[in-house]
XYZ file of C-alpha atoms in Angstrom:
661
model
C 0.500 -62.246 -42.868
C 1.174 -59.556 -45.455
C 3.139 -57.537 -42.887
C 5.166 -60.637 -42.008
C 5.956 -61.183 -45.689
C 7.118 -57.590 -46.097
C 9.419 -57.960 -43.104
C 10.796 -61.160 -44.602
C 11.441 -59.469 -47.921
C 13.100 -56.533 -46.191
C 15.351 -58.892 -44.239
C 16.220 -60.678 -47.440
C 17.480 -57.445 -48.995
C 20.006 -57.073 -46.186
C 21.089 -60.714 -45.996
C 21.722 -61.458 -49.664
C 24.811 -59.199 -50.100
C 26.578 -61.218 -47.402
C 25.898 -64.379 -49.382
C 27.585 -62.903 -52.439
C 30.682 -61.763 -50.588
C 30.993 -65.096 -48.854
C 30.682 -67.093 -52.042
C 33.480 -65.107 -53.620
C 35.832 -65.252 -50.653
C 35.261 -68.825 -49.554
C 35.982 -70.457 -52.897
C 32.318 -71.223 -53.486
C 32.059 -73.858 -50.768
C 28.565 -73.770 -49.320
C 29.667 -75.456 -46.099
C 32.235 -72.701 -45.499
C 29.991 -69.747 -46.086
C 27.160 -71.336 -44.127
C 29.326 -71.973 -41.079
C 30.994 -68.586 -41.260
C 28.012 -66.315 -41.742
C 24.962 -68.060 -40.333
C 25.168 -69.605 -36.897
C 21.532 -70.791 -36.922
C 21.820 -73.080 -39.923
C 20.869 -76.693 -39.348
C 22.477 -79.211 -41.657
C 20.487 -82.305 -42.559
C 21.530 -85.271 -44.657
C 18.928 -87.108 -46.703
C 19.270 -90.606 -48.063
C 18.986 -91.032 -51.802
C 15.572 -92.641 -51.330
C 14.379 -89.297 -49.999
C 15.670 -87.620 -53.140
C 13.870 -90.117 -55.314
C 10.524 -88.944 -54.055
C 11.114 -85.433 -55.342
C 12.399 -86.016 -58.876
C 10.787 -83.328 -61.071
C 8.778 -83.861 -64.195
C 9.338 -81.904 -67.393
C 7.598 -78.544 -67.508
C 5.590 -77.277 -70.459
C 8.341 -74.782 -71.207
C 11.045 -77.404 -71.299
C 9.086 -79.789 -73.510
C 8.803 -77.155 -76.186
C 12.325 -75.743 -76.295
C 14.058 -77.404 -79.263
C 17.283 -79.120 -78.564
C 20.029 -77.008 -80.013
C 19.100 -74.321 -77.528
C 19.674 -74.691 -73.803
C 16.712 -76.280 -72.062
C 15.780 -75.335 -68.528
C 14.127 -78.676 -67.916
C 17.227 -80.062 -66.158
C 17.076 -77.342 -63.548
C 13.547 -75.977 -63.174
C 11.762 -77.024 -59.995
C 8.205 -77.760 -61.040
C 4.884 -78.726 -59.573
C 4.777 -82.377 -58.656
C 2.095 -84.915 -58.049
C 2.045 -86.992 -54.877
C 4.331 -89.979 -55.178
C 2.464 -93.286 -55.296
C 3.741 -96.788 -54.561
C 5.052 -98.614 -57.607
C 2.131 -101.052 -57.530
C -0.354 -98.178 -57.662
C 1.545 -96.592 -60.532
C 1.432 -99.891 -62.417
C -2.318 -100.148 -61.764
C -2.730 -96.679 -63.234
C -0.603 -97.692 -66.200
C -2.745 -100.772 -66.782
C -5.888 -98.620 -66.786
C -4.396 -96.253 -69.355
C -3.209 -99.131 -71.512
C -6.637 -100.773 -71.370
C -8.284 -97.511 -72.363
C -5.946 -97.086 -75.332
C -6.527 -100.647 -76.488
C -10.329 -100.326 -76.394
C -10.457 -97.212 -78.553
C -9.719 -97.238 -82.297
C -5.948 -97.129 -82.738
C -6.149 -94.611 -85.561
C -7.432 -92.055 -83.044
C -4.037 -91.868 -81.368
C -2.945 -88.253 -80.897
C -0.536 -86.191 -78.840
C -2.206 -84.440 -75.905
C -1.292 -80.778 -75.571
C -0.910 -78.582 -72.488
C -3.318 -79.051 -69.591
C -3.477 -77.410 -66.198
C -5.682 -77.721 -63.104
C -6.669 -74.610 -61.175
C -9.377 -74.310 -58.558
C -12.165 -76.678 -59.482
C -11.448 -76.630 -63.209
C -9.195 -78.248 -65.762
C -8.013 -76.031 -68.640
C -6.926 -77.673 -71.890
C -7.212 -77.691 -75.683
C -10.147 -79.423 -77.323
C -10.044 -79.383 -81.110
C -9.130 -75.821 -82.064
C -10.379 -74.272 -78.828
C -9.120 -73.414 -75.363
C -11.699 -74.931 -73.006
C -12.269 -75.708 -69.364
C -14.373 -78.253 -67.560
C -15.101 -79.070 -63.962
C -12.428 -81.312 -62.522
C -14.781 -84.229 -61.938
C -16.051 -83.966 -65.538
C -12.632 -83.699 -67.199
C -13.006 -87.003 -69.068
C -16.427 -86.121 -70.455
C -17.424 -83.877 -73.354
C -19.039 -81.341 -71.035
C -16.759 -78.308 -71.328
C -16.907 -74.548 -71.723
C -15.245 -72.928 -74.737
C -13.072 -69.997 -73.680
C -11.309 -69.081 -76.912
C -11.260 -70.244 -80.516
C -7.661 -70.466 -81.738
C -8.810 -69.881 -85.319
C -9.281 -66.207 -84.433
C -5.496 -65.853 -84.646
C -5.587 -66.977 -88.310
C -2.663 -69.360 -87.848
C -2.057 -72.616 -89.718
C -2.977 -75.511 -87.373
C -2.343 -73.684 -84.090
C -1.905 -75.521 -80.799
C -1.520 -74.563 -77.143
C 1.760 -75.458 -75.467
C 1.375 -73.647 -72.130
C -1.534 -72.413 -69.967
C -1.502 -70.212 -66.868
C -4.554 -69.200 -64.822
C -4.713 -65.986 -62.748
C -4.929 -66.606 -58.961
C -8.651 -65.807 -58.622
C -9.555 -67.204 -62.048
C -10.513 -63.844 -63.493
C -8.181 -64.424 -66.435
C -6.451 -67.269 -68.222
C -3.398 -66.882 -70.447
C -2.372 -69.400 -73.103
C 0.705 -69.557 -75.310
C -0.149 -70.616 -78.853
C 2.107 -71.528 -81.742
C 2.221 -73.613 -84.904
C 4.354 -76.557 -85.969
C 6.254 -74.551 -88.569
C 7.270 -71.637 -86.351
C 8.860 -71.107 -82.957
C 7.124 -67.763 -82.542
C 4.428 -67.992 -79.862
C 1.476 -65.694 -79.255
C 0.157 -65.285 -75.719
C -3.583 -64.593 -75.512
C -5.278 -63.373 -72.342
C -8.941 -64.342 -71.929
C -11.246 -62.715 -69.413
C -13.311 -65.372 -67.668
C -16.987 -64.447 -67.386
C -20.378 -65.655 -68.548
C -19.208 -64.732 -72.033
C -15.397 -65.222 -72.118
C -13.640 -62.686 -74.303
C -10.025 -62.200 -75.429
C -8.677 -59.273 -73.446
C -5.249 -58.975 -75.092
C -2.631 -60.789 -77.142
C 1.150 -60.466 -77.096
C 3.468 -61.746 -79.856
C 6.765 -63.615 -79.381
C 6.213 -64.623 -75.758
C 8.431 -67.277 -74.201
C 7.683 -67.727 -70.474
C 4.854 -66.096 -68.501
C 3.319 -66.185 -65.013
C 0.522 -64.501 -63.043
C 0.745 -62.743 -59.663
C -1.787 -60.656 -57.707
C -0.735 -57.307 -56.236
C -1.768 -55.632 -52.980
C -4.822 -54.127 -54.699
C -6.022 -57.603 -55.759
C -5.172 -56.790 -59.348
C -3.894 -59.569 -61.622
C -0.472 -58.854 -63.114
C 0.933 -60.904 -65.984
C 4.715 -61.097 -66.251
C 6.104 -62.345 -69.547
C 9.357 -62.526 -71.505
C 9.677 -61.337 -75.072
C 11.712 -63.381 -77.556
C 13.397 -61.801 -80.569
C 15.506 -63.849 -83.019
C 15.474 -66.782 -80.574
C 16.930 -64.530 -77.879
C 14.919 -63.857 -74.743
C 16.202 -60.670 -73.098
C 13.187 -58.488 -72.224
C 10.703 -58.872 -69.345
C 7.303 -57.131 -69.330
C 4.408 -56.834 -66.901
C 0.827 -56.070 -67.856
C -2.567 -55.491 -66.265
C -6.027 -55.615 -67.803
C -9.576 -54.396 -67.362
C -10.110 -50.753 -66.375
C -6.467 -50.249 -65.441
C -4.709 -51.521 -68.570
C -0.974 -51.102 -68.813
C 1.938 -52.917 -70.376
C 5.530 -51.997 -69.590
C 9.005 -53.387 -70.031
C 10.883 -53.313 -66.736
C 14.014 -55.383 -67.434
C 16.378 -55.899 -70.377
C 19.368 -58.226 -70.248
C 22.332 -56.524 -71.875
C 24.658 -59.537 -72.234
C 23.730 -61.331 -75.508
C 25.083 -64.651 -74.214
C 22.458 -64.757 -71.434
C 18.714 -65.338 -71.688
C 15.809 -64.809 -69.292
C 12.937 -67.030 -68.202
C 10.325 -66.700 -65.454
C 9.385 -69.244 -62.804
C 6.739 -68.957 -60.086
C 7.690 -70.738 -56.859
C 5.566 -73.757 -56.033
C 3.689 -71.901 -53.307
C 3.090 -68.980 -55.734
C 4.697 -66.662 -53.177
C 7.539 -65.324 -55.340
C 8.203 -64.899 -59.016
C 11.817 -65.656 -59.912
C 13.480 -63.985 -62.862
C 16.220 -66.376 -63.993
C 19.041 -64.958 -66.096
C 21.510 -67.534 -67.359
C 23.746 -68.982 -70.005
C 25.114 -72.520 -70.218
C 27.317 -72.301 -67.129
C 26.249 -69.269 -65.080
C 22.997 -68.000 -63.590
C 21.591 -65.055 -61.689
C 18.193 -64.890 -59.983
C 16.073 -61.876 -59.083
C 13.145 -62.275 -56.716
C 9.846 -60.467 -57.328
C 7.514 -60.205 -54.344
C 4.216 -61.806 -55.306
C 2.392 -59.439 -52.938
C 4.180 -56.319 -54.180
C 4.971 -57.004 -57.855
C 5.509 -53.329 -58.647
C 8.425 -53.050 -56.224
C 11.937 -53.430 -57.687
C 13.109 -57.066 -57.824
C 15.746 -58.212 -55.334
C 18.984 -59.821 -56.496
C 19.679 -63.149 -54.768
C 23.280 -63.569 -55.923
C 25.012 -61.741 -58.746
C 26.326 -63.913 -61.525
C 29.662 -65.590 -60.909
C 31.170 -67.515 -63.807
C 30.592 -71.235 -63.364
C 27.969 -70.900 -60.617
C 24.450 -72.116 -61.434
C 21.608 -71.806 -58.950
C 17.800 -71.778 -58.711
C 15.492 -70.575 -55.978
C 12.423 -72.134 -54.341
C 10.331 -70.909 -51.415
C 8.303 -72.586 -48.697
C 7.087 -71.436 -45.269
C 9.047 -68.167 -45.347
C 12.242 -70.041 -46.217
C 14.253 -69.883 -49.417
C 15.839 -73.009 -50.893
C 18.676 -72.660 -53.366
C 19.600 -75.494 -55.691
C 23.174 -74.965 -56.857
C 26.297 -76.601 -58.209
C 28.314 -75.077 -55.374
C 29.916 -77.632 -53.056
C 31.164 -81.185 -53.099
C 29.354 -83.562 -55.486
C 29.461 -86.582 -53.169
C 26.965 -85.580 -50.509
C 23.363 -84.415 -50.640
C 22.901 -81.553 -48.198
C 19.769 -79.614 -47.327
C 20.060 -76.574 -45.092
C 16.867 -75.342 -43.486
C 17.421 -71.809 -42.287
C 15.854 -68.749 -40.770
C 13.518 -66.713 -42.969
C 16.238 -64.354 -44.176
C 18.748 -67.077 -45.083
C 18.885 -69.142 -48.294
C 19.235 -72.913 -48.179
C 21.615 -74.951 -50.311
C 21.171 -78.345 -51.943
C 23.956 -80.143 -53.740
C 23.156 -80.251 -57.439
C 24.974 -83.261 -58.804
C 23.094 -85.815 -56.728
C 19.878 -84.063 -57.672
C 20.549 -85.129 -61.236
C 21.537 -88.721 -60.463
C 18.214 -89.654 -58.883
C 16.791 -92.855 -60.343
C 13.214 -93.999 -60.744
C 11.781 -96.624 -58.400
C 12.738 -99.750 -60.316
C 14.069 -103.089 -59.205
C 17.814 -103.739 -59.334
C 18.742 -107.192 -60.624
C 21.385 -109.076 -62.568
C 20.491 -110.431 -66.000
C 22.353 -113.380 -67.540
C 22.795 -111.560 -70.840
C 24.899 -108.961 -69.018
C 26.693 -111.465 -66.811
C 27.628 -109.533 -63.656
C 26.713 -106.079 -64.933
C 24.291 -104.112 -62.815
C 21.108 -103.124 -64.627
C 17.770 -101.544 -63.946
C 14.829 -103.068 -65.747
C 11.066 -102.858 -66.109
C 9.362 -105.783 -67.792
C 5.946 -105.335 -69.333
C 4.103 -107.489 -71.835
C 6.579 -108.692 -74.465
C 8.892 -105.695 -74.135
C 12.096 -105.580 -72.135
C 13.448 -102.285 -70.834
C 17.064 -102.493 -69.751
C 19.180 -99.659 -68.376
C 22.827 -100.673 -68.220
C 24.356 -98.700 -65.365
C 27.883 -100.010 -65.738
C 29.939 -102.001 -68.227
C 32.874 -103.695 -66.568
C 34.791 -104.969 -69.592
C 38.365 -103.666 -69.328
C 38.796 -103.203 -73.076
C 35.711 -101.010 -73.143
C 36.819 -99.011 -70.130
C 40.084 -98.135 -71.828
C 38.239 -96.789 -74.851
C 36.239 -94.485 -72.610
C 39.093 -93.276 -70.486
C 37.939 -95.486 -67.646
C 34.405 -94.022 -67.585
C 31.314 -96.200 -67.335
C 28.696 -95.022 -69.832
C 25.000 -95.870 -69.285
C 22.978 -97.435 -72.093
C 19.262 -98.186 -72.285
C 18.150 -101.094 -74.469
C 14.681 -102.118 -75.674
C 13.832 -105.396 -77.401
C 11.232 -108.147 -77.338
C 11.803 -110.648 -74.574
C 11.124 -113.589 -76.875
C 13.750 -112.504 -79.415
C 16.185 -115.226 -80.386
C 19.662 -114.812 -81.824
C 19.896 -111.075 -81.104
C 23.095 -110.908 -83.134
C 21.007 -111.194 -86.308
C 18.517 -108.501 -85.321
C 18.623 -104.945 -86.701
C 19.824 -102.318 -84.230
C 18.902 -98.626 -84.043
C 21.196 -96.574 -81.785
C 20.133 -93.175 -80.420
C 22.521 -90.468 -79.178
C 22.483 -86.785 -78.238
C 25.270 -85.776 -75.823
C 25.099 -81.980 -75.574
C 23.943 -79.058 -73.407
C 23.694 -81.239 -70.310
C 20.385 -82.604 -71.587
C 19.174 -86.155 -71.072
C 18.678 -88.232 -74.204
C 14.943 -88.303 -74.900
C 13.374 -91.744 -74.608
C 9.740 -90.631 -74.828
C 7.137 -92.831 -76.494
C 6.953 -92.514 -80.282
C 4.716 -94.766 -82.413
C 7.518 -95.503 -84.871
C 9.766 -96.722 -82.057
C 7.105 -99.097 -80.783
C 6.472 -100.616 -84.223
C 10.205 -101.141 -84.748
C 10.469 -103.092 -81.484
C 7.375 -105.100 -82.424
C 9.040 -105.902 -85.750
C 12.121 -107.332 -84.031
C 14.440 -104.325 -83.828
C 16.732 -103.573 -80.910
C 16.661 -99.946 -79.755
C 19.692 -98.698 -77.831
C 20.090 -95.286 -76.184
C 23.665 -94.219 -75.431
C 23.851 -91.663 -72.600
C 27.269 -90.268 -73.480
C 29.238 -87.474 -71.860
C 27.995 -84.039 -72.799
C 24.476 -85.004 -71.724
C 23.011 -84.563 -68.257
C 22.246 -88.102 -67.123
C 25.027 -88.282 -64.529
C 25.072 -84.701 -63.314
C 26.820 -81.467 -64.194
C 30.247 -83.067 -64.410
C 28.924 -85.471 -67.054
C 28.035 -82.426 -69.136
C 31.323 -80.650 -68.404
C 33.280 -83.725 -69.492
C 31.689 -83.535 -72.942
C 31.743 -79.855 -73.862
C 34.284 -77.307 -75.108
C 37.682 -79.037 -75.451
C 36.276 -82.337 -74.143
C 33.714 -82.856 -76.898
C 35.684 -85.841 -78.247
C 34.836 -87.711 -75.027
C 31.280 -88.027 -76.287
C 32.546 -89.510 -79.539
C 34.729 -92.019 -77.664
C 31.721 -92.980 -75.534
C 29.528 -93.516 -78.590
C 32.128 -95.702 -80.302
C 32.616 -97.752 -77.134
C 28.862 -98.185 -76.629
C 28.341 -99.541 -80.156
C 31.361 -101.837 -79.904
C 30.091 -103.082 -76.534
C 26.636 -103.768 -77.961
C 28.178 -105.856 -80.720
C 30.483 -107.576 -78.239
C 27.546 -108.459 -75.988
C 25.709 -110.066 -78.896
C 23.390 -107.226 -79.852
C 23.292 -107.108 -83.668
C 26.373 -106.562 -85.876
C 27.811 -103.688 -87.973
C 25.976 -104.689 -91.181
C 22.641 -104.416 -89.312
C 23.472 -101.374 -87.165
C 21.908 -97.963 -87.755
C 22.368 -94.718 -85.879
C 19.998 -91.786 -85.438
C 20.233 -88.337 -83.882
C 18.535 -84.980 -83.786
C 19.996 -81.471 -83.797
C 23.245 -81.270 -81.763
C 23.385 -85.060 -81.677
C 24.353 -84.793 -85.351
C 27.809 -83.623 -84.269
C 28.657 -86.990 -82.709
C 26.994 -88.996 -85.475
C 28.768 -87.050 -88.217
C 32.064 -87.356 -86.356
C 31.618 -91.136 -85.969
C 30.885 -91.499 -89.689
C 34.232 -89.837 -90.338
C 36.286 -91.690 -87.718
C 34.783 -95.192 -87.522
C 32.277 -95.745 -90.363
C 32.696 -99.532 -90.372
C 30.579 -99.738 -87.205
C 27.461 -98.649 -89.127
C 25.288 -99.543 -92.080
C 23.010 -96.535 -92.199
C 22.337 -93.214 -90.457
C 19.269 -90.969 -90.134
C 19.650 -87.381 -88.997
C 17.035 -84.735 -88.291
C 17.842 -81.006 -88.343
C 21.475 -81.982 -87.632
C 24.229 -79.643 -86.498
C 27.054 -80.593 -88.866
C 29.072 -77.452 -89.592
C 30.174 -76.491 -86.092
C 33.185 -74.384 -87.057
C 31.567 -72.031 -89.554
C 28.416 -71.701 -87.461
C 30.305 -70.757 -84.297
C 32.377 -68.207 -86.209
C 29.263 -66.427 -87.496
C 28.136 -64.118 -84.668
C 25.231 -62.797 -86.762
C 23.387 -66.081 -86.227
C 20.838 -65.974 -83.352
C 22.424 -68.561 -81.054
C 26.158 -68.292 -81.670
C 26.937 -65.941 -78.771
C 24.650 -67.868 -76.435
C 26.405 -71.159 -77.227
C 30.045 -70.169 -76.850
C 30.048 -71.888 -73.444
C 29.076 -75.193 -75.084
C 31.261 -75.286 -78.207
C 33.942 -72.657 -77.615
C 34.887 -69.435 -79.379
C 36.831 -70.231 -82.554
C 36.905 -66.559 -83.580
C 39.051 -65.442 -80.650
C 40.589 -68.635 -79.282
C 42.950 -70.568 -81.536
C 42.846 -73.591 -79.219
C 39.061 -73.754 -79.540
C 39.280 -73.296 -83.296
C 41.741 -76.135 -83.781
C 39.818 -78.431 -81.436
C 36.515 -77.841 -83.241
C 38.308 -78.516 -86.520
C 39.425 -81.886 -85.168
C 35.864 -83.249 -84.807
C 33.570 -81.007 -86.895
C 31.673 -83.370 -89.264
C 31.861 -81.000 -92.234
C 35.572 -80.273 -91.796
C 36.604 -83.947 -91.608
C 34.833 -85.564 -94.555
C 37.383 -87.691 -96.417
C 37.466 -90.253 -99.261
C 36.471 -93.541 -97.636
C 33.487 -95.834 -97.398
C 30.610 -94.170 -95.532
C 27.348 -95.592 -94.223
C 24.268 -94.502 -96.132
C 22.888 -91.233 -94.762
C 19.354 -89.829 -94.716
C 19.029 -86.212 -93.558
C 15.762 -84.425 -92.827
C 16.144 -80.643 -92.787
C 13.688 -77.784 -92.438
C 13.494 -74.853 -94.799
C 12.914 -72.212 -92.120
C 15.107 -73.651 -89.364
C 16.456 -70.735 -87.308
C 18.548 -72.871 -84.959
C 20.549 -75.012 -87.360
C 21.214 -73.060 -90.590
C 20.043 -74.929 -93.669
C 23.131 -73.678 -95.506
C 25.425 -75.757 -93.289
C 23.375 -78.917 -93.871
C 23.311 -78.390 -97.643
C 27.061 -77.743 -97.730
C 27.715 -80.900 -95.701
C 25.518 -83.020 -97.962
C 27.091 -81.717 -101.165
C 30.621 -82.242 -99.860
C 29.784 -85.764 -98.648
C 28.245 -86.697 -102.010
C 31.287 -85.408 -103.895
C 33.679 -87.272 -101.598
C 31.668 -90.503 -101.794
C 31.639 -90.265 -105.600
C 35.396 -89.669 -105.609
C 35.976 -92.726 -103.430
C 33.698 -94.877 -105.593
C 35.595 -93.796 -108.714
C 38.940 -94.671 -107.158
C 37.661 -98.020 -105.833
C 36.527 -99.216 -109.234
C 33.745 -101.458 -110.545
C 31.774 -103.621 -108.160
C 31.857 -101.066 -105.348
C 28.418 -100.157 -104.061
C 28.440 -96.521 -103.002
C 26.275 -95.470 -100.050
C 23.096 -93.494 -100.596
C 23.214 -89.882 -99.443
C 19.728 -88.364 -99.222
C 18.755 -84.831 -98.186
C 15.031 -84.347 -97.574
C 14.253 -80.639 -97.135
C 10.792 -80.181 -95.653
C 9.048 -76.944 -96.674
C 8.187 -74.521 -93.891
C 8.993 -75.935 -90.519
C 11.131 -74.553 -87.750
C 13.630 -76.775 -85.965
C 11.547 -79.937 -85.970
C 8.079 -81.181 -86.903
C 7.686 -84.093 -84.508
C 4.575 -85.748 -85.885
C 5.219 -85.329 -89.616
C 3.997 -88.594 -91.112
C 5.990 -87.921 -94.253
C 9.186 -87.652 -92.238
C 8.503 -90.775 -90.187
C 7.638 -92.964 -93.158
C 10.593 -91.689 -95.189
C 13.054 -92.500 -92.414
C 11.655 -95.992 -91.776
C 11.540 -96.750 -95.496
C 15.182 -95.689 -95.783
C 16.309 -97.920 -92.885
C 14.485 -100.999 -94.184
C 15.781 -100.559 -97.733
C 19.370 -100.066 -96.575
C 19.262 -103.201 -94.441
C 17.390 -105.187 -97.081
C 14.400 -105.868 -94.817
C 10.742 -106.358 -95.699
C 8.820 -103.276 -94.485
C 5.278 -104.520 -95.223
C 4.319 -105.387 -91.650
C 5.938 -102.346 -90.058
C 3.920 -99.934 -92.193
C 0.725 -101.861 -91.528
C 1.374 -101.565 -87.781
C 2.274 -97.890 -88.098
C -1.151 -97.193 -89.593
C -2.678 -98.174 -86.264
C -1.111 -95.127 -84.658
C -0.874 -92.514 -87.400
C -3.528 -91.069 -89.678
C -2.314 -91.344 -93.257
């Protein structure tokens, strides 16, 4: 088997250069280069239902990359669980819900990283890394492997765990809420587990086993939010730690991914629009890595492996057809990327009266209604969005009456090709229980409808996202969901660009706004190349320092640049003192300018005018976001209720069921 693998790897070295030449000459059409260079390729077409079964879940790495940086979660192939029928999934959901309802509500907590390997489950219990036998995972019978307090960090937690192939070692990445810096600890598994080593500033990491049955840990080192260096280390009697790759282009970053069969380690080098993958033989990790395809501007691809075949997921090719090429061992396979991103969950398609003839996806449970509006057919709305149909997701109680008089909280993001997060948060649940409508606007710039959806909302098309947001809110009002005086808008990080721009261009749609770690001074930030992420994000926002077109376009929508004397909605901003991704200086400058302009407008308007409240809440410490800060959550809810003149007594009583005050 090992000899067969070496032959495969050797064949790969000779076949890959042909792929590169073909991609350049054939205008990046995977059908052309496949037909021209490989006469053994078999082309298969899969129905969308086949795609649905393989939709990936979010990896640990993706969950913990804050949102103003690029997240690999849209692209990384990750380990999946067997797909179950919808009825079985609902049964499992009912069991979880019943379990939550029988335990004291105040014990609610976020579960950290967990991984199964061999016959054990590895996870965090209290302040310790522990493991227990798989069948005893729900009991308190576990083995303590490492006490996180040894690192002398403030409230440390584990956000990623990797176990060596033969379970001789386990590695865990540990960080705190107020810092993005992560420490990777390596624990030797024995009768008395002991920490073998620790490495600072680690981003991604994976284990492989070499031909001498020695465990090798590959990891990337992050400096100033930039991940450019790759190391490999061994432990025990043959300790060594060496850097073997450094990315020279500051606009690219590196992350590691182990193929699902653990056969190859892929070294992924990419920026927002371009990627390059090197393959490391899992059986010979000390050999030089093999380049799959050198970077070509605009070409993104990822590599998987199964049964001596490589599969390449790429944006090369036509976006209207899903194609899977199974090939000989020395030939990569190609899947169309756009349809990969438009896969939908197994939910029932129906028509609801409230949307007339609009097609929606919905999941009804208890007294909650989940509605995903796939298309809005109103001609006046289509014209506002340049003829594009923009998805929205709406939550409200099914027994709500007169929705036009209900408060509305709109969520938006629209950047980096990332989906708008709709994960469970206690404060969102209590708002719905208290009669609020929650609406999620999946505007261009995000990733919900594929790569083109992202491309249509970045660089000199960023205003498309603003047009989508305006049209979504106007459509909500037109369909009978709330009204401007009861409408609020919230966003995090890069979503602040669209919210700030809407406050400048169409403030009458809103009553109040909450922003967290918002990106508000796009122009000055993107002109400062000393900041950690500026060079990396030129592909998203443009280069105003060298391109006058980009500079003028950014000026046209930048929230800070376009503040003007007019009536604004009230604004509550939560910022973090040590935020490395969104400079605090830009947020402070925006707030001060907005306050001055609001005061100027109030003075010119005269007596009787009620000026909006502009609040900046700077949280001490912190990095880019502290998700479960009770102070932050309560401050934001208090602000929304006061601005809308609502009684907040019941909402805070309900919130206490979930959060420990």
